[in-house]
Each structure stands twice: as C-alpha cells, then as structure tokens.
Coordinates of C-alpha atoms (C1' of nucleotides) in Angstrom, one line a residue:
Chain F
M1 CA 0.0 0.0 0.0
T2 CA 1.4 3.4 -1.0
N3 CA 1.1 6.5 1.0
R4 CA -1.3 7.7 -1.6
D5 CA -3.5 4.7 -0.9
A6 CA -3.4 5.4 2.8
I7 CA -4.4 9.0 2.3
E8 CA -7.3 8.0 0.2
I9 CA -8.5 5.5 2.8
F10 CA -8.4 8.3 5.4
H11 CA -10.3 10.7 3.1
N12 CA -12.9 8.1 2.4
Y13 CA -13.3 7.4 6.1
L14 CA -13.8 11.1 6.8
A15 CA -16.4 11.2 4.0
T16 CA -18.4 8.3 5.3
K17 CA -18.4 9.8 8.8
N18 CA -19.3 13.3 7.5
L19 CA -16.1 14.6 9.0
K20 CA -14.0 17.4 7.5
H21 CA -10.5 17.7 6.1
S22 CA -8.1 19.9 7.9
E23 CA -4.5 20.9 7.5
Q24 CA -3.8 19.4 10.9
R25 CA -5.2 16.0 10.1
M26 CA -3.3 15.8 6.8
S27 CA -0.1 17.0 8.4
I28 CA -0.4 14.4 11.2
L29 CA -1.1 11.6 8.7
Q30 CA 1.8 12.7 6.5
D31 CA 4.3 12.6 9.4
F32 CA 2.8 9.4 10.7
L33 CA 3.3 7.8 7.3
D34 CA 6.7 9.2 6.6
S35 CA 8.2 8.5 9.9
G36 CA 9.5 5.3 11.2
K37 CA 6.8 3.2 12.8
H38 CA 5.9 2.5 16.4
L39 CA 5.8 6.1 17.6
T40 CA 4.4 7.3 20.9
A41 CA 1.8 10.0 20.8
H42 CA 4.4 12.4 22.2
E43 CA 7.0 11.4 19.6
L44 CA 4.5 12.1 16.8
F45 CA 3.6 15.4 18.4
V46 CA 7.2 16.5 18.3
L47 CA 7.5 15.4 14.7
V48 CA 4.4 17.2 13.6
Q49 CA 5.3 20.4 15.5
K50 CA 8.4 20.8 13.4
K51 CA 6.3 21.5 10.4
T52 CA 3.1 22.7 12.0
P53 CA 4.0 24.2 15.3
S54 CA 0.5 25.3 16.1
V55 CA -0.8 21.7 16.3
G56 CA -2.0 20.8 19.8
F57 CA -1.5 17.6 21.7
A58 CA -5.2 16.8 21.8
T59 CA -5.4 16.8 18.0
I60 CA -2.6 14.3 17.8
Y61 CA -4.7 11.9 20.0
R62 CA -7.9 12.7 18.1
T63 CA -6.3 12.0 14.8
L64 CA -4.6 8.8 16.0
K65 CA -8.0 7.7 17.1
L66 CA -9.4 8.3 13.6
L67 CA -6.5 6.5 12.0
C68 CA -7.1 3.5 14.2
E69 CA -10.8 3.6 13.4
C70 CA -10.1 3.4 9.7
G71 CA -7.6 0.7 10.0
L72 CA -4.5 2.6 9.1
C73 CA -3.1 2.5 12.6
R74 CA -2.7 0.0 15.4
E75 CA -2.4 1.0 19.0
L76 CA 0.2 -1.1 20.9
K77 CA 0.0 -1.2 24.7
L78 CA 3.4 -2.5 25.8
D79 CA 4.3 -4.2 29.0
D80 CA 6.3 -1.3 30.2
G81 CA 3.2 0.8 30.2
T82 CA 3.9 2.9 27.2
T83 CA 1.5 3.1 24.3
R84 CA 2.9 3.2 20.7
Y85 CA 1.1 3.6 17.4
E86 CA 2.2 1.8 14.3
Y87 CA 1.2 2.2 10.7
Q88 CA -0.8 -0.8 9.8
D89 CA -1.0 -2.3 6.4
E90 CA -4.3 -4.2 6.7
T91 CA -3.0 -6.8 4.2
Q92 CA 0.0 -7.6 6.4
H93 CA -0.6 -8.7 9.9
H94 CA 2.6 -9.2 12.0
D95 CA 3.8 -9.6 15.5
H96 CA 6.8 -8.0 17.3
L97 CA 10.2 -8.8 18.5
I98 CA 11.1 -6.1 21.0
C99 CA 14.5 -5.4 22.4
T100 CA 14.2 -4.6 26.1
K101 CA 17.5 -2.7 26.1
C102 CA 17.4 -0.4 23.0
G103 CA 13.7 -0.6 22.3
K104 CA 14.1 -1.8 18.8
F105 CA 11.1 -3.3 17.1
V106 CA 11.3 -6.0 14.5
E107 CA 8.2 -7.1 12.7
V108 CA 7.9 -10.8 12.4
L109 CA 5.4 -13.3 11.2
D110 CA 5.3 -17.1 11.5
P111 CA 2.5 -18.6 9.5
E112 CA 2.7 -21.8 11.6
I113 CA 2.2 -19.8 14.8
E114 CA -0.7 -18.1 13.3
R115 CA -2.2 -21.4 12.3
L116 CA -1.7 -22.9 15.8
Q117 CA -3.3 -19.9 17.4
D118 CA -6.5 -20.4 15.3
K119 CA -6.4 -24.0 16.4
L120 CA -6.3 -22.8 20.1
F121 CA -9.3 -20.5 19.5
D122 CA -11.1 -23.4 18.0
A123 CA -10.2 -25.9 20.7
Y124 CA -11.8 -23.6 23.3
G125 CA -14.8 -22.7 21.3
F126 CA -13.8 -19.1 20.8
L127 CA -14.6 -17.0 17.8
P128 CA -11.3 -15.5 16.9
Q129 CA -11.1 -11.7 16.7
R130 CA -7.4 -10.7 17.0
H131 CA -4.3 -11.6 18.9
R132 CA -1.3 -10.0 20.3
L133 CA 2.1 -11.6 20.4
D134 CA 5.1 -9.6 21.7
L135 CA 8.4 -11.3 22.0
Y136 CA 10.7 -9.5 24.4
G137 CA 14.4 -10.2 24.4
I138 CA 17.8 -8.6 23.8
C139 CA 18.9 -7.9 20.3
K140 CA 22.1 -8.9 18.7
S141 CA 23.8 -5.5 19.0
C142 CA 22.8 -5.0 22.6
N143 CA 24.0 -8.4 23.5
K144 CA 27.7 -7.9 22.6
Chain T
M1 CA 2.2 -25.1 44.3
T2 CA 0.1 -24.8 47.4
N3 CA -0.9 -21.6 49.1
R4 CA 1.5 -22.5 51.9
D5 CA 4.3 -22.7 49.4
A6 CA 3.4 -19.3 48.0
I7 CA 3.4 -17.8 51.5
E8 CA 6.7 -19.3 52.2
I9 CA 8.2 -17.9 49.0
F10 CA 6.9 -14.5 50.0
H11 CA 8.3 -14.8 53.5
N12 CA 11.7 -15.8 52.1
Y13 CA 11.7 -12.9 49.7
L14 CA 10.9 -10.5 52.5
A15 CA 13.8 -12.0 54.6
T16 CA 16.4 -11.7 51.8
K17 CA 15.4 -8.1 51.3
N18 CA 15.4 -7.3 55.0
L19 CA 11.7 -6.4 54.7
K20 CA 9.2 -7.0 57.5
H21 CA 6.1 -8.9 57.9
S22 CA 2.9 -7.1 58.4
E23 CA -0.8 -7.9 58.9
Q24 CA -1.6 -6.0 55.7
R25 CA 0.9 -7.8 53.5
M26 CA -0.3 -11.2 54.7
S27 CA -4.0 -10.2 54.3
I28 CA -3.4 -9.0 50.8
L29 CA -1.4 -12.1 49.8
Q30 CA -4.1 -14.3 51.3
D31 CA -6.9 -12.7 49.4
F32 CA -4.8 -12.6 46.3
L33 CA -4.2 -16.4 46.6
D34 CA -7.8 -17.2 47.6
S35 CA -9.6 -15.1 45.0
G36 CA -10.0 -15.9 41.3
K37 CA -7.1 -14.8 39.3
H38 CA -6.6 -11.8 37.0
L39 CA -7.7 -9.1 39.4
T40 CA -7.3 -5.4 38.9
A41 CA -5.7 -3.5 41.8
H42 CA -9.0 -2.0 42.6
E43 CA -10.8 -5.4 42.7
L44 CA -8.2 -6.7 45.1
F45 CA -8.5 -3.6 47.2
V46 CA -12.3 -4.2 47.5
L47 CA -11.7 -7.8 48.5
V48 CA -9.1 -7.0 51.1
Q49 CA -11.2 -4.2 52.6
K50 CA -13.9 -6.6 53.5
K51 CA -11.7 -8.3 56.0
T52 CA -9.2 -5.5 56.7
P53 CA -11.0 -2.2 56.1
S54 CA -8.1 -0.1 57.2
V55 CA -5.9 -1.2 54.3
G56 CA -5.1 1.7 52.0
F57 CA -4.9 1.7 48.2
A58 CA -1.2 2.4 48.2
T59 CA -0.4 -0.7 50.2
I60 CA -2.2 -2.8 47.6
Y61 CA 0.1 -1.5 44.9
R62 CA 3.1 -1.8 47.1
T63 CA 2.3 -5.4 47.9
L64 CA 1.5 -6.3 44.3
K65 CA 4.9 -5.0 43.4
L66 CA 6.6 -7.2 45.9
L67 CA 4.6 -10.2 44.8
C68 CA 5.7 -9.5 41.2
E69 CA 9.3 -9.2 42.3
C70 CA 9.3 -12.6 44.0
G71 CA 7.6 -14.2 41.1
L72 CA 4.3 -15.0 42.6
C73 CA 2.4 -12.4 40.5
R74 CA 2.4 -11.4 36.9
E75 CA 1.2 -8.0 35.8
L76 CA -0.9 -8.0 32.6
K77 CA -1.3 -4.8 30.6
L78 CA -4.3 -5.5 28.4
D79 CA -5.2 -3.9 25.1
D80 CA -8.2 -2.2 26.7
G81 CA -5.8 -0.2 28.9
T82 CA -6.6 -2.1 32.1
T83 CA -3.9 -3.7 34.2
R84 CA -4.6 -7.0 35.9
Y85 CA -2.6 -9.1 38.3
E86 CA -2.6 -12.8 38.1
Y87 CA -1.2 -15.4 40.5
Q88 CA 1.8 -17.0 38.7
D89 CA 2.9 -20.5 39.3
E90 CA 6.5 -20.2 38.2
T91 CA 6.5 -23.8 37.0
Q92 CA 3.7 -23.2 34.7
H93 CA 3.9 -20.6 32.0
H94 CA 0.8 -20.0 30.0
D95 CA -0.9 -17.6 27.6
H96 CA -4.4 -16.2 27.6
L97 CA -7.6 -16.6 25.7
I98 CA -9.7 -13.5 26.5
C99 CA -13.4 -13.1 25.8
T100 CA -13.9 -9.5 24.6
K101 CA -17.6 -9.6 25.6
C102 CA -17.6 -11.1 29.1
G103 CA -14.0 -10.7 30.0
K104 CA -13.4 -14.3 30.8
F105 CA -9.8 -15.5 30.9
V106 CA -8.8 -19.0 29.8
E107 CA -5.2 -20.0 30.4
V108 CA -3.8 -21.9 27.5
L109 CA -0.5 -23.4 26.5
D110 CA 0.7 -24.8 23.2
P111 CA 4.1 -26.3 23.4
E112 CA 4.5 -26.0 19.7
I113 CA 3.8 -22.3 19.7
E114 CA 6.4 -21.9 22.5
R115 CA 8.9 -23.8 20.5
L116 CA 8.3 -21.7 17.3
Q117 CA 8.6 -18.5 19.3
D118 CA 12.1 -19.6 20.5
K119 CA 12.9 -20.2 16.8
L120 CA 11.9 -16.7 16.0
F121 CA 14.1 -15.2 18.7
D122 CA 16.9 -17.3 17.3
A123 CA 16.3 -16.4 13.7
Y124 CA 16.7 -12.7 14.5
G125 CA 19.6 -13.1 16.9
F126 CA 17.6 -12.1 19.9
L127 CA 18.3 -13.5 23.4
P128 CA 14.8 -14.6 24.6
Q129 CA 13.6 -13.1 27.8
R130 CA 9.8 -13.5 27.8
H131 CA 6.8 -13.2 25.6
R132 CA 3.3 -12.2 25.7
L133 CA 0.5 -13.9 23.8
D134 CA -3.1 -12.8 24.2
L135 CA -5.8 -14.2 22.0
Y136 CA -8.9 -12.1 21.9
G137 CA -12.2 -13.6 20.8
I138 CA -15.7 -14.3 21.8
C139 CA -16.3 -17.3 24.0
K140 CA -18.8 -20.0 23.4
S141 CA -21.4 -18.7 25.9
C142 CA -21.2 -15.2 24.5
N143 CA -21.5 -16.4 21.0
K144 CA -25.0 -18.0 21.2
Chain P
dT1 C1' 10.0 -7.1 77.9
dA2 C1' 11.9 -2.7 76.9
dT3 C1' 14.5 -0.2 73.4
dG4 C1' 15.2 1.8 69.1
dA5 C1' 16.7 1.6 64.3
dA6 C1' 14.6 0.5 60.3
dG7 C1' 10.8 -0.6 57.7
dT8 C1' 5.6 0.1 56.9
dT9 C1' 1.3 2.3 56.8
dG10 C1' -2.8 5.3 55.4
dA11 C1' -3.8 9.6 53.8
dT12 C1' -2.8 12.6 50.6
dA13 C1' -0.2 15.1 47.1
dT14 C1' 1.8 14.3 42.8
dT15 C1' 2.8 12.6 38.3
dC16 C1' 1.7 11.2 33.8
dA17 C1' -1.0 9.8 29.9
dT18 C1' -5.2 10.5 28.0
dT19 C1' -9.8 12.5 27.5
dA20 C1' -13.4 16.1 28.0
dT21 C1' -14.8 20.9 27.7
dC22 C1' -15.5 25.1 25.4
dA23 C1' -15.0 29.3 23.0
dT24 C1' -13.1 30.4 18.6
dG25 C1' -11.9 29.3 14.0
dA26 C1' -12.2 26.4 9.6
dT27 C1' -14.8 23.7 6.2
dG28 C1' -17.7 23.0 2.4
dA29 C1' -22.5 22.3 0.6
dA30 C1' -25.9 25.2 -1.0
Chain E
dT1 C1' -21.2 34.4 0.6
dT2 C1' -23.7 32.0 4.0
dC3 C1' -24.0 29.2 7.8
dA4 C1' -24.6 24.8 10.0
dT5 C1' -21.5 21.7 11.3
dC6 C1' -17.2 20.2 12.5
dA7 C1' -12.3 20.9 14.2
dT8 C1' -9.0 23.2 16.9
dG9 C1' -5.9 24.7 20.8
dA10 C1' -5.7 25.6 25.4
dT11 C1' -6.8 24.0 29.4
dA12 C1' -9.3 21.5 32.9
dA13 C1' -10.4 17.0 34.3
dT14 C1' -9.9 12.2 34.8
dG15 C1' -7.9 7.9 36.3
dA16 C1' -4.2 4.9 37.3
dA17 C1' -0.1 4.5 39.6
dT18 C1' 3.7 6.5 42.5
dA19 C1' 6.0 9.6 45.9
dT20 C1' 5.8 11.9 50.3
dC21 C1' 5.6 12.1 55.1
dA22 C1' 4.4 11.8 59.9
dA23 C1' 2.8 8.3 62.8
dC24 C1' 2.9 3.4 63.7
dT25 C1' 5.0 -1.6 63.6
dT26 C1' 8.3 -4.9 63.6
dC27 C1' 11.9 -7.4 65.5
dA28 C1' 16.9 -8.0 66.8
dT29 C1' 19.1 -6.8 70.7
dA30 C1' 20.0 -5.8 75.3

DNA sequence: TATGAAGTTGATATTCATTATCATGATGAA
DNA sequence: TTCATCATGATAATGAATATCAACTTCATA
C-alpha cells in the first residue's frame, strides 16, 4: 500500500463519517506515514510540531484515534506501560520482537504460529477476533 | 504449588530483602491467593477491605509490586488499557484466551507455539527473555 | 520485655498519559 | 457568501499509579 492509498483510505473514512478535512489532520497523517513506525503520541507530536507548530496535543490523539478507526493505525500497549502507534497495512498482519535494552522493534510473522493460534481458539470454542504476540528479548547489537 | 508454598516464597523474599512482615501484607497475599485470578488492583482492594477495612490503596500497589518481584504475581497490561494481576505459578507458564464480551480468561499453552517462538528469537539473533501472547475472541457462551 | 533503628502504613499530594470541555476558527455544501 | 457543522488549541479534568511524610510496627538486641 502506498502513502497515496493510505491518504485515500483516510479521506474516504472522513467522508463516510461526515467529517471534514483539515490541515492538521493531513499534516499528522503525513508525518505518521513518513516517519519510522511505532511512535508514541508524544514522539509524533514532536515530529508534527516541526512543520506545523500550532498543532495541539489533543489533536494528535484525536487524529490517531481516527487513524485506528479506519484501520491505518494500530495501538500497541506495551508491557512497560507505554503506548505506541504503528502504521498498519491491513493486508499484512505481523507480531513484534522487541529489544528490552534499546527498544528496537522487529516485525515478524510465523504462519505456523498463526495457524496454531487459530487451532487454540477453535479448541476452546472461541470465535477468533485478534491476537497479540510480543516477544521480548535482547537484540544482537545489545548483547555484545 | 500450594498456598502454603506461596506464602513461604513471600516470607523468604521479605527475609532476603530485609523487609518485615505485616498484617496488611499477609492479608493482601491471602486474598490474592484465595480469589479468582486476574484481578485489577481495585478489585483486590475491595476484596481486602472486606476483612481488613483499614488497608489503603497504596499498600495494595506496594504489595502487588513485591509479589511480582518474588515471582508470585504477573502484571498483565491488556489492550483495553486495564492492568490485571494474576497469580503466577513459576513452574507453569501460560498464555491467555480472553473473551472480549464477558472478560473471561482462559489459560492456554501450546508447546509447539512456544517452540516456534524460540525459533523466531533465534532467527533474529535475539536473546529470549519473555513473551506475551493474548488471544482475543468471543467465548462459546457469549456467541450464542 | 523494653528499646530503638529501620521498615511500613494510610492519607494525601503528585505525576503522567489520556480525554473532556469550550469558546473560537475552519470547512464545504448550497 | 452564507451558515450549519465540524475541528482546533488551550486548558481543565480524569484515572491509574507512584511519591511523600508523619505516625505506627516490627523485631533484633540488650
């Protein structure tokens, strides 16, 4: 999915909800797309402020909420209590390897694990909705 | 592991840290052990207050922290933002199936998934520390 | 069993992330 | 251009968790 696609998804979502465009929303989306992934709200705030200093903190949260609603963003509540937001390509689910020293995120996917998870849902009579797998460890460069 | 074992672990931990026993700590541990698992701090607070009304909120948090430190308790930060504490039998790691309607927790374990996770750590050169797998869905009784 | 150093407590203040409020400003269909 | 509606920034408010502090316990020692 290109940035253009993402922007269109956002526009369409605003349209269906009778919401309006705004410079702030576009600016936030742009920085969100351009930046590395897995930002905190505060980190995104700092990024956006560089180009659009007038943007307020509340608008960051409001826009992140919209992005989550339209599927472009995923909210990650980590075990250390922080919340991070990552750009989500709907077509590409993944889990995370997280370095507990430097905070590095690696996106991983193991089809076999995914399959076994569905088997677990099934075994307990659950209707699967989503899952959350975070693998915490120490990355190669931190482990020297 | 019996409750008696757990209490001994807690006592030993206090001893090694030169910490003291107290009625409050024992009362909290007892309720924590007796109750169902996966309590919020507030739920535990309410439980404890029934028997020991004078116990303050801060002491609940302080004691939960100690219990986590000595391995009797695991803190779960859930995707809905709530934090729950579960009694942890060190010998028995498990993951969770969580019903998004009624909040039911089912403890599950798939040795094959565990094995594949270690393979993932390995494939990316990570030193494994821990992981976190939450499966969200709708349980049988909520799906009727 | 009395002492006292050190740890513990409850109440409360504080912090921090997030959300709600509200007066003012921006958007866009007509 | 109008104007109903929505969005915004500033700020207040919330809620969970932690820090502070004076008063109270604990427990090793005398």
